[in-house]
Coordinates of C-alpha atoms (C1' of nucleotides) in Angstrom, one line a residue:
Chain A
M1 CA 27.3 -209.6 -4.5
K2 CA 28.0 -208.6 -8.0
K3 CA 28.4 -204.9 -8.6
Q4 CA 25.5 -204.1 -10.9
N5 CA 25.9 -202.0 -14.0
V6 CA 22.3 -200.8 -14.1
S7 CA 21.4 -200.7 -17.8
K8 CA 18.7 -198.4 -19.2
E9 CA 16.5 -201.5 -19.8
E10 CA 16.9 -202.5 -16.1
M11 CA 16.1 -199.0 -14.9
D12 CA 12.9 -199.2 -16.8
F13 CA 12.1 -202.6 -15.3
L14 CA 12.8 -201.5 -11.8
S15 CA 10.6 -198.4 -12.1
K16 CA 7.7 -200.5 -13.4
Y17 CA 8.1 -203.2 -10.8
D18 CA 5.0 -203.7 -8.9
A19 CA 5.9 -204.3 -5.3
S20 CA 2.5 -205.8 -4.5
A21 CA 2.6 -208.4 -7.3
F22 CA 2.9 -211.2 -4.7
E23 CA 1.0 -211.4 -1.5
R24 CA 3.4 -210.6 1.2
P25 CA 3.7 -212.1 4.6
S26 CA 4.6 -210.1 7.7
V27 CA 8.1 -210.8 9.1
T28 CA 9.1 -210.5 12.7
A29 CA 12.4 -210.8 14.5
D30 CA 12.0 -212.6 17.8
V31 CA 14.6 -213.0 20.5
V32 CA 15.2 -215.7 23.1
I33 CA 17.1 -213.9 25.8
F34 CA 19.1 -216.1 28.1
T35 CA 20.9 -215.0 31.3
L36 CA 22.0 -216.5 34.6
D37 CA 20.6 -215.3 37.9
S38 CA 22.5 -214.9 41.1
S39 CA 22.2 -218.5 42.0
D40 CA 23.5 -219.5 38.5
E41 CA 20.3 -220.8 37.2
L42 CA 19.4 -220.4 33.5
C43 CA 16.7 -217.8 33.0
I44 CA 14.8 -216.5 30.0
L45 CA 13.0 -213.2 29.5
L46 CA 9.3 -213.4 28.8
I47 CA 6.7 -210.7 28.1
K48 CA 3.1 -210.8 29.0
R49 CA 1.2 -209.8 25.9
G50 CA -1.1 -206.8 26.3
E51 CA -2.9 -207.2 23.0
H52 CA -4.5 -209.9 20.9
P53 CA -3.7 -212.4 19.7
F54 CA -2.8 -214.4 22.7
K55 CA -3.6 -211.5 25.0
G56 CA -2.4 -212.3 28.5
C57 CA -0.2 -215.1 27.4
W58 CA 3.6 -215.0 27.8
A59 CA 5.8 -214.7 24.8
I60 CA 9.4 -214.0 23.9
P61 CA 10.1 -210.4 22.8
G62 CA 9.7 -209.7 19.1
G63 CA 8.5 -207.2 16.7
F64 CA 7.8 -206.6 13.0
L65 CA 10.6 -205.9 10.7
K66 CA 10.5 -202.3 9.4
A67 CA 11.1 -203.3 5.8
G68 CA 13.5 -201.0 4.0
E69 CA 14.7 -199.3 7.1
E70 CA 16.6 -202.2 8.7
S71 CA 18.0 -205.6 8.1
I72 CA 16.5 -208.6 10.1
D73 CA 19.7 -208.7 12.2
E74 CA 19.1 -205.0 13.0
A75 CA 15.5 -205.6 13.8
A76 CA 16.5 -208.3 16.3
A77 CA 19.1 -206.0 17.9
R78 CA 16.5 -203.3 18.1
E79 CA 14.1 -205.6 19.8
L80 CA 16.7 -206.7 22.3
R81 CA 17.6 -203.1 23.1
T82 CA 14.0 -202.1 23.5
E83 CA 13.3 -204.8 26.0
T84 CA 16.5 -204.9 28.0
N85 CA 18.5 -201.7 27.4
I86 CA 21.3 -204.0 26.3
D87 CA 23.5 -203.7 23.2
N88 CA 26.6 -205.4 22.1
V89 CA 25.9 -208.8 23.4
F90 CA 26.0 -212.2 21.7
L91 CA 23.0 -212.3 19.3
K92 CA 22.8 -215.1 16.8
Q93 CA 20.2 -216.2 14.3
L94 CA 18.6 -219.4 15.5
Y95 CA 16.0 -220.5 12.9
T96 CA 13.1 -219.2 10.9
F97 CA 9.6 -220.3 11.7
G98 CA 7.0 -220.1 8.9
N99 CA 4.2 -222.7 9.3
I100 CA 0.8 -221.6 8.2
G101 CA -1.5 -220.7 11.0
R102 CA 1.1 -220.0 13.6
D103 CA -0.3 -216.5 13.9
P104 CA -4.1 -216.2 13.7
R105 CA -3.9 -212.8 12.0
T106 CA -2.1 -213.4 8.8
T107 CA 0.9 -215.3 7.6
V108 CA 3.8 -214.3 9.8
I109 CA 7.4 -215.5 9.2
S110 CA 9.4 -215.2 12.4
V111 CA 13.2 -215.1 12.3
A112 CA 14.3 -216.2 15.8
Y113 CA 17.5 -215.2 17.4
T114 CA 19.3 -216.2 20.6
A115 CA 20.8 -213.6 22.9
L116 CA 23.2 -214.4 25.8
V117 CA 23.3 -211.7 28.4
P118 CA 26.0 -211.6 31.0
K119 CA 25.1 -212.0 34.6
H120 CA 23.9 -209.0 36.5
Q121 CA 23.5 -206.9 33.3
L122 CA 19.9 -207.5 32.6
D123 CA 18.0 -204.3 33.3
I124 CA 14.5 -205.2 32.3
K125 CA 12.5 -202.4 30.8
A126 CA 8.8 -202.6 30.4
G127 CA 8.2 -202.3 26.7
D128 CA 6.7 -199.2 25.1
D129 CA 3.3 -200.9 25.3
A130 CA 3.8 -201.3 29.1
Q131 CA 3.5 -205.0 29.0
D132 CA 5.0 -207.0 31.9
A133 CA 8.5 -208.3 31.2
K134 CA 9.9 -210.8 33.7
L135 CA 12.8 -213.2 34.1
F136 CA 11.8 -216.8 34.5
K137 CA 14.0 -219.6 35.7
I138 CA 14.0 -222.6 33.3
K139 CA 13.2 -225.9 35.1
Y140 CA 12.5 -229.3 33.7
D141 CA 9.6 -231.5 34.6
V142 CA 7.8 -234.6 33.4
E143 CA 5.6 -232.5 31.2
G144 CA 8.4 -230.5 29.7
I145 CA 9.8 -227.1 30.5
V146 CA 8.5 -225.1 33.4
F147 CA 9.1 -221.4 33.7
T148 CA 9.1 -220.1 37.3
N149 CA 9.5 -216.7 38.8
G150 CA 8.8 -216.6 42.6
D151 CA 5.1 -216.4 42.7
L152 CA 4.3 -217.2 39.0
T153 CA 4.8 -220.6 37.4
I154 CA 3.9 -221.2 33.8
T155 CA 4.2 -224.2 31.5
E156 CA 5.0 -224.6 27.8
S157 CA 1.3 -224.5 26.9
D158 CA 0.9 -221.1 28.5
L159 CA 3.1 -219.6 25.8
A160 CA 1.8 -217.6 22.9
F161 CA 2.1 -218.8 19.2
D162 CA 4.7 -221.5 18.7
H163 CA 7.1 -219.9 21.2
N164 CA 7.5 -223.1 23.1
E165 CA 9.0 -224.7 20.0
I166 CA 11.3 -221.7 19.6
I167 CA 12.5 -221.8 23.2
K168 CA 13.1 -225.6 23.0
M169 CA 15.2 -225.2 19.9
A170 CA 17.1 -222.4 21.5
I171 CA 18.0 -224.5 24.6
T172 CA 19.0 -227.5 22.5
R173 CA 21.2 -225.4 20.2
L174 CA 22.8 -223.7 23.2
R175 CA 23.6 -227.1 24.7
N176 CA 25.0 -228.5 21.5
R177 CA 27.1 -225.5 20.8
I178 CA 28.6 -225.1 24.2
D179 CA 31.1 -227.9 23.8
Y180 CA 32.7 -226.5 20.6
E181 CA 31.9 -222.8 20.6
D182 CA 32.9 -220.2 23.1
D183 CA 29.4 -219.2 24.0
A184 CA 29.8 -219.7 27.7
F185 CA 32.1 -216.7 28.0
N186 CA 29.2 -214.5 27.1
L187 CA 27.4 -215.4 30.3
L188 CA 30.3 -214.5 32.5
R189 CA 29.8 -211.6 34.9
D190 CA 33.1 -210.2 33.8
R191 CA 35.2 -211.5 30.9
N192 CA 38.3 -209.7 32.1
E193 CA 38.4 -211.3 35.5
F194 CA 36.9 -214.7 36.1
T195 CA 37.8 -217.9 37.8
I196 CA 37.7 -221.5 36.4
S197 CA 34.9 -222.4 38.7
E198 CA 32.8 -219.5 37.6
L199 CA 33.1 -220.7 34.0
K200 CA 32.5 -224.3 35.1
R201 CA 29.2 -223.3 36.8
I202 CA 28.0 -221.8 33.5
Y203 CA 28.7 -225.1 31.7
E204 CA 27.0 -227.0 34.4
T205 CA 23.9 -224.8 34.2
I206 CA 23.6 -225.1 30.5
K207 CA 24.4 -228.8 30.3
N208 CA 22.2 -229.3 33.4
K209 CA 24.6 -231.7 35.1
S210 CA 27.6 -231.4 37.3
L211 CA 31.2 -231.6 36.0
D212 CA 34.4 -232.7 37.5
L213 CA 36.6 -229.7 38.4
P214 CA 40.0 -231.3 37.8
N215 CA 39.0 -232.5 34.3
F216 CA 37.3 -229.2 33.5
R217 CA 40.5 -227.3 34.5
K218 CA 42.6 -229.5 32.4
T219 CA 40.5 -229.0 29.2
F220 CA 40.3 -225.3 30.0
L221 CA 44.1 -224.9 30.3
R222 CA 44.6 -227.0 27.1
D223 CA 42.0 -225.3 24.9
Y224 CA 42.1 -221.7 26.1
V225 CA 45.2 -220.8 28.1
S226 CA 47.7 -222.8 26.1
T227 CA 46.2 -221.5 22.8
G228 CA 46.4 -217.9 24.0
K229 CA 42.7 -217.3 23.9
V230 CA 42.7 -216.7 27.6
T231 CA 45.5 -215.3 29.8
D232 CA 46.3 -216.0 33.4
L233 CA 46.1 -212.7 35.2
G234 CA 48.5 -213.9 37.9
K235 CA 46.2 -212.5 40.5
T236 CA 43.9 -214.5 42.8
V237 CA 40.6 -213.8 44.5
I238 CA 39.4 -215.1 47.8
S239 CA 35.9 -216.1 48.8
K240 CA 36.0 -219.3 50.8
G241 CA 38.6 -222.0 50.7
K242 CA 41.8 -221.6 48.7
P243 CA 42.1 -218.4 46.7
A244 CA 41.2 -218.8 43.0
R245 CA 43.3 -217.8 40.1
L246 CA 41.9 -215.1 37.8
Y247 CA 41.8 -215.3 34.0
K248 CA 41.0 -212.9 31.2
L249 CA 39.4 -213.6 27.8
I250 CA 41.5 -212.2 25.0
G251 CA 39.8 -210.5 22.0
R252 CA 36.3 -209.2 21.5
Chain B
M1 CA 1.0 -223.9 20.5
K2 CA -1.7 -223.0 22.9
K3 CA -5.1 -224.0 21.7
Q4 CA -7.0 -220.7 21.5
N5 CA -10.4 -220.1 22.9
V6 CA -11.3 -217.3 20.7
S7 CA -13.3 -214.8 22.7
K8 CA -15.8 -212.4 21.3
E9 CA -13.4 -209.6 22.0
E10 CA -10.7 -211.4 20.1
M11 CA -13.0 -212.1 17.2
D12 CA -13.7 -208.4 16.9
F13 CA -10.0 -207.6 17.1
L14 CA -9.1 -210.1 14.4
S15 CA -11.8 -208.8 12.0
K16 CA -10.6 -205.2 12.4
Y17 CA -6.9 -206.1 12.1
D18 CA -5.4 -204.2 9.3
A19 CA -3.1 -206.5 7.4
S20 CA -1.2 -203.7 5.8
A21 CA -0.5 -201.8 9.0
F22 CA 3.2 -202.6 8.6
E23 CA 5.2 -202.4 5.5
R24 CA 5.8 -205.9 4.5
P25 CA 8.9 -207.4 2.8
S26 CA 8.7 -210.1 0.2
V27 CA 9.8 -213.5 1.3
T28 CA 11.5 -216.2 -0.8
A29 CA 12.6 -219.7 -0.3
D30 CA 15.9 -220.5 -2.0
V31 CA 17.5 -223.9 -2.4
V32 CA 21.1 -224.9 -2.6
I33 CA 20.9 -228.2 -4.4
F34 CA 23.9 -230.5 -4.1
T35 CA 24.5 -233.7 -5.8
L36 CA 27.5 -235.8 -6.9
D37 CA 28.2 -236.5 -10.6
S38 CA 29.4 -239.7 -12.1
S39 CA 33.0 -239.0 -11.1
D40 CA 32.0 -238.3 -7.6
E41 CA 32.5 -234.5 -7.7
L42 CA 30.3 -232.2 -5.7
C43 CA 27.9 -230.3 -8.0
I44 CA 25.4 -227.6 -7.5
L45 CA 22.3 -226.6 -9.6
L46 CA 22.3 -223.1 -10.9
I47 CA 19.8 -221.2 -13.0
K48 CA 20.4 -218.5 -15.5
R49 CA 18.1 -215.7 -14.7
G50 CA 15.9 -214.7 -17.6
E51 CA 14.6 -211.6 -16.0
H52 CA 15.8 -208.5 -14.1
P53 CA 17.3 -208.0 -11.7
F54 CA 20.6 -209.7 -12.4
K55 CA 19.3 -210.9 -15.8
G56 CA 21.7 -213.3 -17.3
C57 CA 23.5 -214.0 -14.0
W58 CA 23.5 -217.4 -12.5
A59 CA 21.5 -218.0 -9.3
I60 CA 20.3 -220.8 -7.0
P61 CA 16.7 -221.7 -7.6
G62 CA 14.2 -219.8 -5.5
G63 CA 10.8 -218.3 -5.5
F64 CA 8.4 -216.1 -3.6
L65 CA 6.4 -217.6 -0.8
K66 CA 2.7 -217.9 -1.6
A67 CA 1.6 -216.4 1.7
G68 CA -1.4 -218.1 3.2
E69 CA -1.2 -221.0 0.9
E70 CA 2.0 -222.7 2.0
S71 CA 4.6 -222.8 4.8
I72 CA 8.2 -221.7 4.0
D73 CA 9.2 -225.4 4.2
E74 CA 6.6 -226.2 1.6
A75 CA 7.7 -223.3 -0.6
A76 CA 11.2 -224.7 -0.6
A77 CA 9.9 -228.2 -1.4
R78 CA 7.8 -226.8 -4.2
E79 CA 10.8 -224.9 -5.6
L80 CA 12.9 -228.1 -5.5
R81 CA 10.2 -230.0 -7.2
T82 CA 9.8 -227.4 -9.9
E83 CA 13.4 -227.3 -10.8
T84 CA 14.4 -231.0 -10.5
N85 CA 11.2 -233.1 -10.5
I86 CA 12.5 -234.5 -7.2
D87 CA 10.6 -234.9 -4.0
N88 CA 11.2 -236.7 -0.8
V89 CA 14.9 -235.9 -0.5
F90 CA 16.9 -234.3 2.3
L91 CA 15.8 -230.7 2.6
K92 CA 16.9 -228.7 5.5
Q93 CA 16.7 -225.0 6.5
L94 CA 20.1 -223.3 6.3
Y95 CA 19.8 -219.7 7.2
T96 CA 17.8 -216.6 6.6
F97 CA 19.3 -213.7 4.7
G98 CA 17.8 -210.3 5.2
N99 CA 20.3 -207.5 4.7
I100 CA 18.9 -204.3 3.2
G101 CA 19.7 -203.8 -0.5
R102 CA 20.4 -207.5 -1.2
D103 CA 17.6 -207.3 -3.8
P104 CA 17.4 -204.0 -5.8
R105 CA 13.6 -204.2 -6.1
T106 CA 12.3 -204.1 -2.5
T107 CA 13.2 -205.7 0.8
V108 CA 13.5 -209.4 0.2
I109 CA 14.0 -211.8 3.0
S110 CA 15.3 -215.1 1.7
V111 CA 15.0 -218.3 3.7
A112 CA 17.7 -220.6 2.3
Y113 CA 17.6 -224.4 2.3
T114 CA 20.0 -227.1 1.5
A115 CA 19.0 -230.1 -0.5
L116 CA 21.0 -233.3 -1.0
V117 CA 20.0 -235.2 -4.1
P118 CA 21.3 -238.8 -4.6
K119 CA 23.6 -239.6 -7.5
H120 CA 21.9 -240.1 -10.9
Q121 CA 18.6 -238.8 -9.7
L122 CA 18.8 -235.3 -10.9
D123 CA 16.5 -234.8 -13.8
I124 CA 17.0 -231.1 -14.5
K125 CA 13.9 -229.4 -15.8
A126 CA 14.0 -226.0 -17.3
G127 CA 11.8 -223.8 -15.1
D128 CA 8.4 -222.6 -16.2
D129 CA 10.1 -219.4 -17.3
A130 CA 12.4 -221.4 -19.6
Q131 CA 15.6 -220.3 -17.9
D132 CA 18.7 -222.4 -18.3
A133 CA 19.3 -224.8 -15.5
K134 CA 22.6 -226.5 -15.3
L135 CA 24.7 -228.6 -12.9
F136 CA 28.1 -227.1 -12.1
K137 CA 31.1 -228.8 -10.5
I138 CA 32.4 -227.0 -7.4
K139 CA 36.1 -226.3 -7.5
Y140 CA 38.3 -224.3 -5.3
D141 CA 40.8 -221.7 -6.5
V142 CA 42.9 -218.8 -5.1
E143 CA 40.0 -216.4 -5.7
G144 CA 37.4 -218.6 -4.0
I145 CA 34.9 -221.0 -5.5
V146 CA 34.7 -221.7 -9.2
F147 CA 31.7 -223.3 -10.8
T148 CA 32.5 -225.3 -13.9
N149 CA 30.4 -227.1 -16.5
G150 CA 32.3 -228.4 -19.5
D151 CA 32.3 -225.2 -21.6
L152 CA 31.2 -222.7 -19.0
T153 CA 33.2 -221.5 -16.0
I154 CA 31.8 -218.9 -13.7
T155 CA 33.2 -217.4 -10.5
E156 CA 31.6 -216.2 -7.3
S157 CA 31.2 -212.7 -8.5
D158 CA 29.1 -213.9 -11.5
L159 CA 26.3 -215.0 -9.1
A160 CA 23.1 -213.0 -8.6
F161 CA 22.2 -211.3 -5.3
D162 CA 24.2 -212.5 -2.3
H163 CA 24.0 -216.1 -3.6
N164 CA 27.7 -216.6 -3.3
E165 CA 27.4 -216.1 0.5
I166 CA 24.5 -218.5 0.6
I167 CA 26.4 -221.2 -1.3
K168 CA 29.5 -220.7 0.9
M169 CA 27.5 -221.1 4.0
A170 CA 25.8 -224.2 2.6
I171 CA 29.2 -225.8 1.8
T172 CA 30.6 -225.0 5.2
R173 CA 27.6 -226.4 7.0
L174 CA 27.6 -229.5 4.9
R175 CA 31.2 -230.1 5.9
N176 CA 30.7 -229.4 9.5
R177 CA 27.7 -231.6 9.8
I178 CA 29.0 -234.6 7.9
D179 CA 31.1 -235.9 10.8
Y180 CA 28.2 -236.1 13.3
E181 CA 25.1 -236.3 11.1
D182 CA 24.1 -239.0 8.6
D183 CA 23.9 -236.5 5.7
A184 CA 26.3 -238.5 3.5
F185 CA 23.8 -241.4 3.1
N186 CA 21.5 -239.0 1.2
L187 CA 24.0 -238.7 -1.5
L188 CA 24.3 -242.5 -2.1
R189 CA 23.1 -243.8 -5.4
D190 CA 21.1 -246.4 -3.6
R191 CA 20.7 -246.5 0.2
N192 CA 19.6 -250.1 0.1
E193 CA 22.7 -251.4 -1.6
F194 CA 26.0 -249.6 -1.2
T195 CA 29.6 -250.4 -0.4
I196 CA 31.9 -248.9 2.2
S197 CA 34.0 -247.3 -0.5
E198 CA 31.0 -245.7 -2.1
L199 CA 30.2 -244.0 1.2
K200 CA 33.9 -243.2 1.7
R201 CA 34.1 -241.4 -1.6
I202 CA 31.1 -239.2 -0.6
Y203 CA 32.9 -238.2 2.6
E204 CA 36.1 -237.5 0.6
T205 CA 34.2 -235.3 -1.8
I206 CA 32.6 -233.3 0.9
K207 CA 35.6 -232.9 3.1
N208 CA 37.8 -232.4 0.0
K209 CA 40.5 -234.7 1.2
S210 CA 41.3 -238.4 1.0
L211 CA 40.6 -240.7 3.9
D212 CA 42.2 -243.9 5.1
L213 CA 40.0 -246.9 4.1
P214 CA 40.9 -249.3 7.0
N215 CA 40.1 -246.5 9.5
F216 CA 37.0 -245.4 7.7
R217 CA 35.7 -249.0 7.7
K218 CA 36.4 -249.4 11.4
T219 CA 34.4 -246.3 12.3
F220 CA 31.6 -247.3 9.9
L221 CA 31.3 -250.7 11.5
R222 CA 31.4 -249.3 15.0
D223 CA 29.0 -246.4 14.5
Y224 CA 26.5 -247.8 12.0
V225 CA 26.6 -251.6 11.7
S226 CA 27.2 -252.4 15.4
T227 CA 24.4 -249.9 16.3
G228 CA 22.0 -251.5 13.8
K229 CA 21.6 -248.3 11.7
V230 CA 23.0 -250.2 8.8
T231 CA 22.8 -253.9 8.0
D232 CA 25.3 -256.2 6.2
L233 CA 23.4 -257.6 3.2
G234 CA 25.7 -260.6 3.1
K235 CA 26.0 -260.1 -0.6
T236 CA 29.0 -258.8 -2.5
V237 CA 29.4 -256.9 -5.7
I238 CA 32.3 -257.1 -8.2
S239 CA 33.8 -254.3 -10.2
K240 CA 37.6 -254.5 -10.1
G241 CA 39.7 -256.2 -7.5
K242 CA 38.2 -258.1 -4.5
P243 CA 34.4 -258.1 -4.4
A244 CA 32.9 -255.6 -2.0
R245 CA 30.4 -256.3 0.7
L246 CA 27.0 -254.6 0.3
Y247 CA 25.2 -252.7 3.1
K248 CA 21.7 -251.3 3.5
L249 CA 20.6 -248.3 5.5
I250 CA 17.8 -249.0 8.0
G251 CA 14.9 -246.6 8.4
R252 CA 13.7 -243.7 6.4
Chain C
dC1 C1' 42.3 -228.3 63.9
dC2 C1' 38.6 -228.4 60.5
dA3 C1' 35.7 -227.3 56.6
dA4 C1' 35.7 -225.7 52.0
dA5 C1' 37.1 -224.7 47.7
dA6 C1' 41.3 -224.7 44.5
dG7 C1' 44.6 -227.2 42.3
dT8 C1' 47.8 -231.6 41.0
dG9 C1' 48.6 -236.2 39.5
dT10 C1' 47.4 -241.0 38.2
dT11 C1' 44.8 -244.5 36.0
dC12 C1' 41.8 -246.5 32.6
dA13 C1' 38.7 -246.8 28.6
dT14 C1' 37.9 -245.1 24.2
dA15 C1' 38.8 -242.9 19.8
dA16 C1' 41.6 -241.0 15.9
dT17 C1' 45.6 -241.8 13.0
dA18 C1' 49.2 -244.2 10.5
dC19 C1' 50.5 -248.0 8.3
dA20 C1' 51.9 -253.0 7.3
dC21 C1' 50.0 -256.8 5.3
dC22 C1' 46.6 -260.4 3.4
dC23 C1' 42.6 -261.6 0.1
dA24 C1' 39.8 -262.3 -4.1
dT25 C1' 38.9 -260.9 -8.4
dG26 C1' 39.9 -259.9 -13.8
dC27 C1' 43.2 -259.9 -17.2
Chain D
dG1 C1' 51.6 -263.6 -12.2
dC2 C1' 50.2 -259.1 -11.2
dA3 C1' 47.5 -255.0 -10.8
dT4 C1' 43.5 -253.4 -8.3
dG5 C1' 40.7 -252.5 -4.9
dG6 C1' 38.6 -254.9 -0.6
dG7 C1' 39.5 -256.3 4.0
dT8 C1' 42.3 -257.4 8.7
dG9 C1' 45.4 -256.4 12.4
dT10 C1' 48.6 -253.7 15.2
dA11 C1' 51.0 -249.8 17.2
dT12 C1' 50.9 -244.9 18.6
dT13 C1' 48.9 -241.1 20.4
dA14 C1' 45.1 -238.0 21.9
dT15 C1' 40.9 -237.5 24.6
dG16 C1' 37.5 -238.1 28.2
dA17 C1' 36.0 -239.6 32.6
dA18 C1' 36.9 -241.3 37.4
dC19 C1' 39.1 -240.3 41.4
dA20 C1' 42.9 -240.0 45.1
dC21 C1' 45.3 -236.6 47.1
dT22 C1' 47.5 -232.0 48.3
dT23 C1' 47.3 -226.8 49.1
dT24 C1' 45.6 -222.5 51.0
dT25 C1' 42.4 -219.9 52.9
dG26 C1' 38.7 -218.5 57.0
dG27 C1' 36.9 -219.7 61.2

DNA sequence: CCAAAAGTGTTCATAATACACCCATGC
DNA sequence: GCATGGGTGTATTATGAACACTTTTGG
């Protein structure tokens, strides 16, 4: 950005500037929070709305931008922290939704983000407003996506606002990115000690299909170990079958 | 979106809802407009700001969202139409910028779009507020990007707001997308009659490096002609050297 | 010994790159 | 004829997917 030499003329202009000259929309930062459960299934955090509109419907966490106090990125991080106690995880802007009528109250522009939370790190915290917050497994069915959580099963049409669209886009982007970005590492239980099959299971979950281990290993060694992005720890870990070599992600 | 059965309770809620309960930011839709000039160089449309802030600086076209009257996509389309008289071209959301202090007036959230305008279709129109609007060639230099237009040459730091960041992101995205999306076709002079080398020149411009014609042809035939996305018109056109076969893009 | 999971090696199809060469036009 | 750009073919290498087979552990 250009460093501004604020002239007297400009000072005058700024002081007279009427902030309400244009009708302003509300802006929210909404977050699609993905994680993997203990059986390596893709899960998303949803919140049961305690207030209108869409009272009683499930929604992704989100909140109004505190204009002047924070950037939208910060608002998204705050929202993530509020709902999950988690900080310092993968948080990336997804898309901005701004169709008219998507919120029955007024015009609401929602800047959506995707968060990838490592396994076993999601400590769900009921929001300030004591809504229910729950992890739902993402399944696919004829009708589209189904969100299931032990006793509860909800469908796309049970979601508030246009949140089904947002979630679909988040899943699509996650899938498209996984082959050329390092996103998968963010879902590892421990980046400093992981096996090739742990990583492979993450890829399988996200792509929703099984992969060939020999080929996966080959690409992993070529793209990460040979390039120095990942190091072989020289140690192994045993669980069942032959002990597996441990690797560590470099950087970050 | 869920079809809402508006209950009486909800009607009450909505009528009491105070639209100004949260401090609202302004929202703009800004457009990075790319086109190719007659010598196949990548160009961008910039506007000289007639008002503060950044009066006299160059900026990408943009304007405030008319909340309630239009969606952000529509606002971007309106802005494109206002500046260029052009409608119905490639217009895609790029990213949303919302750092604090990026606009000295108040908090301004800018939803940025990229537009690809076909060759020889850009009819620049001075905006309502009679600012200068000009096409600038995009060149690269040690210092970064340089925008040049016959007599005028401006650098990244001459741009208003954080528009240099927006433009950089737009160029990067354009380059990354070109290999797996059909964006290049949007820059053709005529989608219904074009030669392989015309298309190749567009790829070369965007990637900023020269390509091998035999190989380009092979991939083009494999990915577009064999798949039916493009048809061979059977006609040829002469300019210099051997006459070139003409192709036509199917759909859209 | 057997099951299970890790790890190695081979084969085949496809794709990207480099490049040698021929073809049809205007001048 | 020759310069110019269009078009064809071939060789080399890299990548992705399929799969047979070996190794090391626990039981």
